[in-house]
Amino acid sequence: MVRGTKRRRNSTEKPKAVVTLHREDTALVDDQVTVGDSQCTGAKPYARLVGIRRGVATIDIFDDVFVCGRGSDETPVNYNFSALTHDVGLYRFISKVQFAINRATDTRRIYLNDHSRNGTLVNQEMIGKGQTRELMNGDLISIGIPALIIFVFETTDDSQYPEELTKKYHVTSHSLGKGGFGKVLLGYKRSDRSVVAIKVLNTQFSTRCSRAIAKIRDIKNEVEVMKKLDHPNIVGIYDWITVSKYSYMVIEYVGGGEFFSKVVDSKYNRMGLGESLGKYFAYQLIDAVMYLHSVGICHRDIKPENILCSDKSERCILKLTDFGMAKTTTAAKMKTRCGTPSYNAPEIVANEGIEYTPKVDIWSLGCVLFITFAGYPPFSEEYTDMTMEKQVMTGRLLFHSQWRHITHETQKMIKWMLTVEPSKRPTAVELMSTEWMKCADCRTAKQDILKNSAKAVKTTVGGQQTTVAAATVISTTVTAAATITTGGGGEKGVAAEKKRNQ
Ligand SMILES: Nc1ncnc2c1ncn2[C@@H]1O[C@H](COP(=O)(O)OP(=O)(O)OP(=O)(O)O)[C@@H](O)[C@H]1O
């Protein structure tokens, strides 16, 4: 069994928010901004409630006490939600006085006081009538139940984003995650209110050496690759804006977090996702890679961290992302040693400067599927009997007890993908044509992908048509990111590997 190390959370590390969005419903705000009296005096608002529900305005806050609720003659409020009276399901949750925003006159800290019986939630945590919570930039405010997110709370500092970006997109301060280059923020398109993810990339600085993204040229390559792609299992791109030393990639919002978190989820007991669910995901990933290779793109960094889940449901749609290492195979020979060590194919590990092919993606995919079915990594420095390089170069695989629940056919397929000799390794087309990929779970996956893409809308990116899921929000899950703090075996092995690879 693989022995791993615990991923310790730094005491200063803040939990990461993961937002799940069911696109059917989203459609953000009307851009109307209601303002307090102070506007007449030319004062600046100290905070803003960004409405992320159709009909809910974005509200600039000037007053030290700002009350939101249905209101009545006896209980006047600053914002009365009257635009939501048609939305009976939601309106019934709103109290006459739902909550108040308070700014302390001395410390200038900002608080939410919950006044309602149904309750107000901050980042999906119930505050409760009579209780108070300090608000932070980017906090999500819901009413009654976690899914009914109404506002993103923001302290105001508009100046940080360039007009080229803000005239087309509203950038909230709600962080979806952090990468080696910077951050990923929740935003929405001003034109149709659909939700987007905005990657803010510092073009002069990258903390992650493994990622060739520090230079504008490399970001351009990533964008050019993404613009060529149109597949339901690949994250779509809407826009790319570069101003001064920052680049902003506006991409499809995928709200279920990394596939990595799914495979290490304690509910699977570190034993893998099992045959049925594993094949459901295998179909989607093979389909994505088959498409990529058919349009002459090699990803070169396939791993669970670069696959996002559409939502938190068990059978979600997977989307391949992070094309920072991708290469157009028709344009140039691939020789560069890149990718993530424990997912790299032997021909990359050999580092002999010999040209390799898109089969390197099949190897990485084999590693991902091995982990998916078994819950532990096929190659790892945690195996102390031989170096990781040797494990990869010899294709040595350890099959622990969990494989007893996986069919021989599946095991055969994984071994085929992890064939050391590239010419004997299958192509994605060959994998897709096997009987193995004709199972009921694969058919279900196919139907689910189709259903998901039926909800897609066509958006123009740089003159090209890109399919992106129709963003219709609401139903967002915020969870702490500390999923990998305990446990052993596979979870620790995979988690440790992830840490090492960063
Ligand atoms: N399209 C998206 N929709 C929603 N959340 C996203 C999206 N893209 C990224 N994220 C979130 O942001 C986090 C970091 O994203 P990203 O993939 O850009 O960085 P990374 O892969 O960790 O770093 P690097 O790009 O340097 O390798 C992800 O783990 C995910 O939680």
Coordinates of C-alpha atoms in Angstrom, one line a residue, residues 31-449:
D31 CA -27.5 46.2 -14.0
Q32 CA -29.6 48.8 -12.3
V33 CA -27.8 50.2 -9.3
T34 CA -29.8 51.7 -6.4
V35 CA -28.0 54.2 -4.3
G36 CA -28.3 55.8 -1.0
D37 CA -28.8 59.5 -0.4
S38 CA -25.2 60.1 0.1
Q39 CA -24.7 59.8 -3.7
C40 CA -25.9 63.4 -4.0
T41 CA -23.0 64.5 -1.8
G42 CA -20.5 62.8 -4.1
A43 CA -19.5 60.3 -1.4
K44 CA -18.1 57.0 -2.5
P45 CA -20.0 53.8 -1.4
Y46 CA -18.1 51.7 1.1
A47 CA -19.5 48.5 -0.1
R48 CA -21.7 46.9 -2.7
L49 CA -24.2 44.1 -2.9
V50 CA -23.9 42.6 -6.3
G51 CA -27.2 41.0 -7.2
I52 CA -26.8 37.6 -8.8
R53 CA -30.4 36.8 -9.3
R54 CA -32.5 38.1 -12.1
G55 CA -34.4 41.2 -10.9
V56 CA -32.1 41.8 -7.9
A57 CA -30.2 45.0 -8.4
T58 CA -26.7 45.7 -7.6
I59 CA -26.7 48.1 -4.7
D60 CA -24.2 50.6 -3.7
I61 CA -24.1 51.1 0.1
F62 CA -23.3 54.5 1.6
D63 CA -25.3 54.3 4.9
D64 CA -23.7 52.8 8.0
V65 CA -26.9 50.8 8.6
F66 CA -28.5 49.4 5.4
V67 CA -31.6 47.3 5.8
C68 CA -32.8 44.7 3.3
G69 CA -36.2 43.0 3.4
R70 CA -39.7 43.0 2.0
G71 CA -40.4 46.1 4.1
S72 CA -43.8 47.6 5.1
D73 CA -45.1 50.9 6.2
E74 CA -44.2 50.1 9.8
T75 CA -40.8 48.6 8.9
P76 CA -39.2 50.7 6.1
V77 CA -36.1 49.2 4.5
N78 CA -33.4 50.5 2.2
Y79 CA -33.8 47.7 -0.3
N80 CA -37.2 46.0 -0.6
F81 CA -36.8 43.1 -3.1
S82 CA -40.0 44.3 -4.8
A83 CA -38.5 43.2 -8.1
L84 CA -38.8 39.6 -6.8
T85 CA -42.6 39.5 -6.2
H86 CA -43.0 37.4 -9.3
D87 CA -40.6 34.9 -8.0
V88 CA -43.0 33.4 -5.5
G89 CA -40.7 30.5 -4.6
L90 CA -38.0 32.9 -3.4
Y91 CA -40.2 35.8 -2.3
R92 CA -41.9 33.7 0.4
F93 CA -38.5 33.2 2.1
I94 CA -37.9 36.9 2.5
S95 CA -38.9 38.5 5.8
K96 CA -40.0 42.1 6.2
V97 CA -36.7 42.8 7.6
Q98 CA -34.3 40.1 6.3
F99 CA -30.9 41.4 7.2
A100 CA -29.0 44.6 7.8
I101 CA -25.5 45.6 6.8
N102 CA -23.8 47.6 9.5
R103 CA -20.6 49.4 9.4
A104 CA -18.9 50.0 12.8
T105 CA -18.2 53.7 13.1
D106 CA -15.0 53.1 15.0
T107 CA -13.3 50.1 13.3
R108 CA -15.1 50.5 9.9
R109 CA -15.5 46.7 9.9
I110 CA -18.7 45.6 8.2
Y111 CA -21.2 43.1 9.6
L112 CA -24.4 41.4 8.6
N113 CA -27.1 41.2 11.2
D114 CA -29.7 38.5 10.5
H115 CA -33.2 39.6 11.4
S116 CA -35.2 36.9 9.7
R117 CA -37.0 33.7 10.9
N118 CA -36.1 31.8 7.7
G119 CA -32.5 33.0 8.2
T120 CA -29.8 34.6 6.1
L121 CA -26.7 32.6 5.1
V122 CA -23.2 33.8 4.4
N123 CA -21.1 31.5 2.3
Q124 CA -24.0 29.0 2.8
E125 CA -23.6 29.0 6.6
M126 CA -26.8 30.0 8.4
I127 CA -26.3 33.1 10.5
G128 CA -29.7 32.9 12.4
K129 CA -32.1 35.4 13.7
G130 CA -30.4 37.9 16.1
Q131 CA -26.9 36.7 15.1
T132 CA -24.2 38.7 13.5
R133 CA -21.3 37.8 11.1
E134 CA -18.5 40.0 9.8
L135 CA -18.6 40.3 6.1
M136 CA -15.6 39.9 3.8
N137 CA -15.0 40.8 0.3
G138 CA -16.5 38.2 -2.0
D139 CA -18.9 36.6 0.6
L140 CA -22.1 35.0 -0.8
I141 CA -25.3 36.0 0.8
S142 CA -28.3 33.6 0.5
I143 CA -31.8 33.8 1.9
G144 CA -33.5 30.9 3.6
I145 CA -31.6 28.0 2.0
P146 CA -28.0 27.8 0.7
A147 CA -29.0 27.5 -2.9
L148 CA -30.9 30.8 -2.9
I149 CA -27.9 33.1 -3.4
I150 CA -28.9 36.6 -3.9
F151 CA -25.8 38.8 -3.5
V152 CA -22.1 38.8 -3.6
F153 CA -20.9 41.2 -1.0
E154 CA -18.1 43.4 -2.1
T155 CA -16.1 46.2 -0.6
T156 CA -15.7 48.8 -3.3
D157 CA -12.6 49.1 -5.2
D158 CA -13.5 49.3 -8.9
S159 CA -10.3 50.7 -10.0
Q160 CA -8.4 47.4 -9.9
Y161 CA -9.7 46.1 -13.2
P162 CA -9.2 47.7 -16.6
E163 CA -12.1 49.2 -18.5
E164 CA -11.4 46.9 -21.4
L165 CA -12.6 44.1 -19.1
T166 CA -15.2 45.8 -17.0
K167 CA -17.2 47.2 -19.9
K168 CA -18.0 43.6 -21.0
Y169 CA -17.8 41.7 -17.7
H170 CA -18.6 42.3 -14.1
V171 CA -15.8 40.9 -12.0
T172 CA -16.9 39.9 -8.5
S173 CA -14.4 39.4 -5.8
H174 CA -15.6 35.9 -5.1
S175 CA -12.6 33.6 -5.6
L176 CA -13.1 30.3 -7.3
G177 CA -9.6 29.2 -6.7
K178 CA -5.9 30.0 -7.0
G179 CA -3.4 28.8 -9.5
G180 CA 0.3 29.2 -9.8
F181 CA -0.2 32.4 -11.8
G182 CA -2.8 34.2 -9.8
K183 CA -6.5 33.8 -9.2
V184 CA -9.8 32.7 -10.7
L185 CA -12.8 34.9 -9.9
L186 CA -16.5 34.6 -10.4
G187 CA -17.9 37.1 -12.9
Y188 CA -20.7 37.6 -15.4
K189 CA -21.2 38.9 -18.8
R190 CA -22.9 42.2 -18.9
S191 CA -24.6 41.4 -22.2
D192 CA -26.6 38.3 -21.1
R193 CA -25.8 38.0 -17.4
S194 CA -24.4 34.6 -17.8
V195 CA -21.8 33.5 -15.2
V196 CA -18.2 33.1 -16.2
A197 CA -14.9 32.3 -14.6
I198 CA -12.2 34.9 -15.0
K199 CA -8.6 33.8 -14.7
V200 CA -6.4 36.8 -13.7
L201 CA -2.9 36.0 -14.9
N202 CA 0.1 38.0 -14.0
T203 CA 2.1 37.9 -17.2
Q204 CA 5.4 38.8 -15.5
F205 CA 5.4 36.5 -12.6
S206 CA 4.5 32.9 -12.0
T207 CA 5.1 31.0 -8.8
R208 CA 4.9 27.7 -10.5
C209 CA 8.0 26.8 -12.5
S210 CA 6.4 23.7 -14.1
R211 CA 3.9 25.9 -15.8
A212 CA 5.1 27.8 -18.9
I213 CA 2.7 30.6 -18.4
A214 CA 4.8 33.5 -17.1
K215 CA 5.1 35.0 -20.5
I216 CA 2.5 36.6 -22.7
R217 CA 3.5 34.4 -25.6
D218 CA 2.6 31.3 -23.6
I219 CA -0.7 32.6 -22.5
K220 CA -1.4 33.5 -26.1
N221 CA -0.7 29.9 -27.1
E222 CA -3.1 28.6 -24.4
V223 CA -5.8 31.0 -25.6
E224 CA -5.2 30.1 -29.3
V225 CA -5.5 26.4 -28.5
M226 CA -8.7 26.9 -26.4
K227 CA -10.3 29.1 -29.2
K228 CA -10.0 26.2 -31.6
L229 CA -11.9 23.8 -29.3
D230 CA -15.6 23.1 -29.1
H231 CA -16.5 20.1 -27.1
P232 CA -18.8 19.5 -24.1
N233 CA -16.0 17.9 -22.1
I234 CA -13.6 20.7 -22.6
V235 CA -13.8 24.1 -20.9
G236 CA -14.8 26.8 -23.4
I237 CA -13.2 30.2 -23.7
Y238 CA -15.1 33.5 -24.2
D239 CA -12.5 36.1 -24.2
W240 CA -9.0 37.1 -23.6
I241 CA -8.0 40.6 -22.6
T242 CA -4.5 41.8 -21.8
V243 CA -3.8 45.2 -20.2
S244 CA -0.4 46.1 -18.9
K245 CA 1.1 43.2 -17.0
Y246 CA -2.2 41.4 -16.5
S247 CA -4.1 39.0 -18.8
Y248 CA -7.7 38.1 -18.1
M249 CA -9.0 34.8 -19.6
V250 CA -12.8 34.7 -19.5
I251 CA -13.8 31.1 -19.5
E252 CA -16.7 28.8 -19.1
Y253 CA -17.7 28.5 -15.4
V254 CA -17.5 24.9 -14.2
G255 CA -18.9 24.9 -10.7
G256 CA -18.2 21.4 -9.2
G257 CA -14.5 21.7 -8.4
E258 CA -11.6 19.6 -9.4
F259 CA -12.0 15.9 -10.3
F260 CA -9.1 15.5 -8.0
S261 CA -11.3 16.3 -5.0
K262 CA -13.8 13.8 -6.2
V263 CA -11.4 10.9 -6.4
V264 CA -10.0 11.6 -2.9
D265 CA -13.5 12.2 -1.4
S266 CA -13.7 10.2 1.8
K267 CA -17.1 8.8 0.7
Y268 CA -15.2 6.5 -1.7
N269 CA -13.1 5.3 1.2
R270 CA -10.0 5.6 -0.8
M271 CA -11.0 2.6 -2.8
G272 CA -11.7 4.4 -6.1
L273 CA -15.1 5.2 -7.7
G274 CA -15.8 1.6 -8.7
E275 CA -16.5 0.0 -12.1
S276 CA -19.8 1.7 -13.0
L277 CA -19.0 5.3 -12.1
G278 CA -15.4 4.9 -13.3
K279 CA -16.6 3.9 -16.8
Y280 CA -19.1 6.7 -16.8
F281 CA -16.2 9.1 -16.4
A282 CA -13.8 7.1 -18.6
Y283 CA -16.2 7.6 -21.5
Q284 CA -16.2 11.4 -21.1
L285 CA -12.5 11.7 -20.8
I286 CA -11.7 9.4 -23.8
D287 CA -14.2 11.3 -25.8
A288 CA -12.5 14.6 -24.9
V289 CA -9.1 13.3 -25.8
M290 CA -10.3 11.7 -29.0
Y291 CA -11.7 15.1 -30.0
L292 CA -8.5 16.9 -29.0
H293 CA -6.3 14.6 -31.1
S294 CA -8.7 14.8 -34.0
V295 CA -8.2 18.5 -34.2
G296 CA -4.4 18.1 -33.9
I297 CA -4.0 19.2 -30.3
C298 CA -2.0 17.4 -27.6
H299 CA -2.8 18.5 -24.1
R300 CA 0.4 17.3 -22.4
D301 CA -0.8 17.8 -18.8
I302 CA -3.8 15.6 -18.2
K303 CA -4.3 14.9 -14.5
P304 CA -7.2 15.0 -12.1
E305 CA -6.4 18.6 -11.1
N306 CA -6.9 19.7 -14.7
I307 CA -10.3 18.2 -15.0
L308 CA -13.3 20.1 -13.6
C309 CA -16.7 18.8 -12.5
S310 CA -19.8 20.5 -13.8
D311 CA -21.4 20.3 -10.3
K312 CA -21.3 18.4 -7.1
S313 CA -23.6 15.5 -8.2
E314 CA -22.1 12.0 -8.3
R315 CA -22.6 11.7 -12.1
C316 CA -21.5 15.0 -13.2
I317 CA -20.0 16.1 -16.6
L318 CA -16.2 16.4 -16.6
K319 CA -14.4 19.1 -18.4
L320 CA -10.8 19.1 -19.4
T321 CA -9.0 22.4 -18.7
D322 CA -5.6 24.1 -18.4
F323 CA -4.2 24.1 -21.9
G324 CA -1.0 25.9 -20.8
M325 CA 1.1 23.0 -22.0
A326 CA -0.9 22.1 -25.0
K327 CA 0.7 21.9 -28.4
T328 CA -0.7 21.9 -32.0
T329 CA 0.8 18.6 -33.2
T330 CA 0.7 19.5 -36.9
A331 CA 2.6 22.7 -36.5
A332 CA 5.7 21.5 -34.7
K333 CA 7.5 18.4 -33.3
M334 CA 7.0 17.6 -29.7
K335 CA 10.3 17.1 -27.9
T336 CA 10.0 19.3 -24.8
R337 CA 10.1 17.6 -21.4
C338 CA 7.0 19.0 -19.8
G339 CA 3.9 18.0 -17.9
T340 CA 3.5 16.6 -14.4
P341 CA 6.1 14.0 -13.3
S342 CA 3.8 11.2 -12.0
Y343 CA 1.6 11.4 -15.1
N344 CA 4.3 11.7 -17.7
A345 CA 4.7 9.0 -20.3
P346 CA 8.0 6.9 -20.4
E347 CA 9.0 8.6 -23.7
I348 CA 8.9 12.0 -21.9
V349 CA 10.6 10.7 -18.8
A350 CA 13.3 9.2 -20.9
N351 CA 14.3 12.7 -21.8
E352 CA 16.3 11.7 -24.8
G353 CA 15.2 14.7 -26.9
I354 CA 13.4 12.3 -29.2
E355 CA 10.1 13.3 -30.8
Y356 CA 7.0 12.0 -29.1
T357 CA 3.4 11.8 -30.2
P358 CA -0.1 12.5 -28.7
K359 CA 0.1 9.0 -27.2
V360 CA 1.6 10.8 -24.2
D361 CA -2.0 12.0 -23.4
I362 CA -3.2 8.4 -23.5
W363 CA -0.6 7.4 -20.9
S364 CA -1.6 10.3 -18.7
L365 CA -5.3 9.4 -19.2
G366 CA -4.4 5.8 -18.2
C367 CA -2.9 7.2 -14.9
V368 CA -6.1 9.3 -14.3
L369 CA -8.3 6.3 -14.9
F370 CA -6.1 4.0 -12.8
I371 CA -6.7 6.5 -9.9
T372 CA -10.4 6.8 -10.8
F373 CA -10.9 3.0 -10.5
A374 CA -8.6 2.3 -7.6
G375 CA -8.2 5.5 -5.6
Y376 CA -4.3 5.4 -5.5
P377 CA -1.7 6.5 -8.0
P378 CA 0.0 4.0 -10.4
F379 CA 3.3 5.8 -10.2
S380 CA 4.6 7.5 -7.1
E381 CA 7.7 8.5 -5.2
E382 CA 6.0 6.9 -2.2
Y383 CA 6.8 3.5 -3.6
T384 CA 10.2 3.1 -2.1
D385 CA 11.2 -0.1 -3.8
M386 CA 12.2 1.7 -7.0
T387 CA 12.5 5.2 -8.3
M388 CA 9.4 6.7 -9.9
E389 CA 11.4 7.0 -13.1
K390 CA 12.0 3.3 -13.1
Q391 CA 8.4 2.5 -12.3
V392 CA 7.3 4.5 -15.3
M393 CA 10.1 3.3 -17.6
T394 CA 9.2 -0.3 -16.8
G395 CA 5.5 0.2 -16.6
R396 CA 5.4 -1.4 -13.2
L397 CA 1.8 -1.5 -11.8
L398 CA 0.7 -2.6 -8.3
F399 CA -2.8 -3.9 -8.1
H400 CA -4.2 -3.8 -4.6
S401 CA -7.3 -5.4 -3.2
Q402 CA -9.7 -2.8 -4.6
W403 CA -9.1 -4.1 -8.1
R404 CA -10.9 -7.3 -7.1
H405 CA -14.1 -5.3 -7.6
I406 CA -13.0 -4.1 -11.1
T407 CA -13.6 -6.3 -14.1
H408 CA -10.7 -7.9 -15.9
E409 CA -11.8 -6.1 -19.0
T410 CA -11.3 -2.7 -17.4
Q411 CA -8.0 -3.8 -15.9
K412 CA -6.9 -4.8 -19.4
M413 CA -7.8 -1.5 -20.8
I414 CA -5.9 0.5 -18.2
K415 CA -2.9 -1.7 -18.7
W416 CA -3.2 -1.1 -22.5
M417 CA -3.2 2.6 -21.9
L418 CA -0.2 2.3 -19.7
T419 CA 1.9 0.4 -22.3
V420 CA 5.5 1.6 -22.2
E421 CA 6.1 1.3 -25.9
P422 CA 4.1 4.1 -27.5
S423 CA 3.4 2.3 -30.8
K424 CA 1.6 -0.5 -28.8
R425 CA -0.4 2.0 -26.7
P426 CA -3.9 2.6 -28.1
T427 CA -5.1 5.8 -29.7
A428 CA -8.3 7.4 -28.3
V429 CA -10.2 6.2 -31.4
E430 CA -9.1 2.7 -30.7
L431 CA -10.2 2.9 -27.1
M432 CA -13.5 4.4 -28.1
S433 CA -14.1 1.6 -30.6
T434 CA -13.7 -1.2 -28.0
E435 CA -16.6 -3.3 -26.6
W436 CA -15.5 -1.9 -23.3
M437 CA -16.8 1.5 -24.3
K438 CA -20.2 0.2 -25.3
C439 CA -21.4 -0.4 -21.8
A440 CA -24.6 1.0 -20.3
D441 CA -22.7 3.5 -18.2
C442 CA -21.0 4.8 -21.2
R443 CA -24.3 5.2 -23.0
T444 CA -25.6 7.1 -20.0
A445 CA -22.6 9.3 -20.1
K446 CA -23.2 10.0 -23.8
Q447 CA -26.8 11.0 -23.1
D448 CA -25.8 13.2 -20.2
I449 CA -23.2 15.0 -22.3

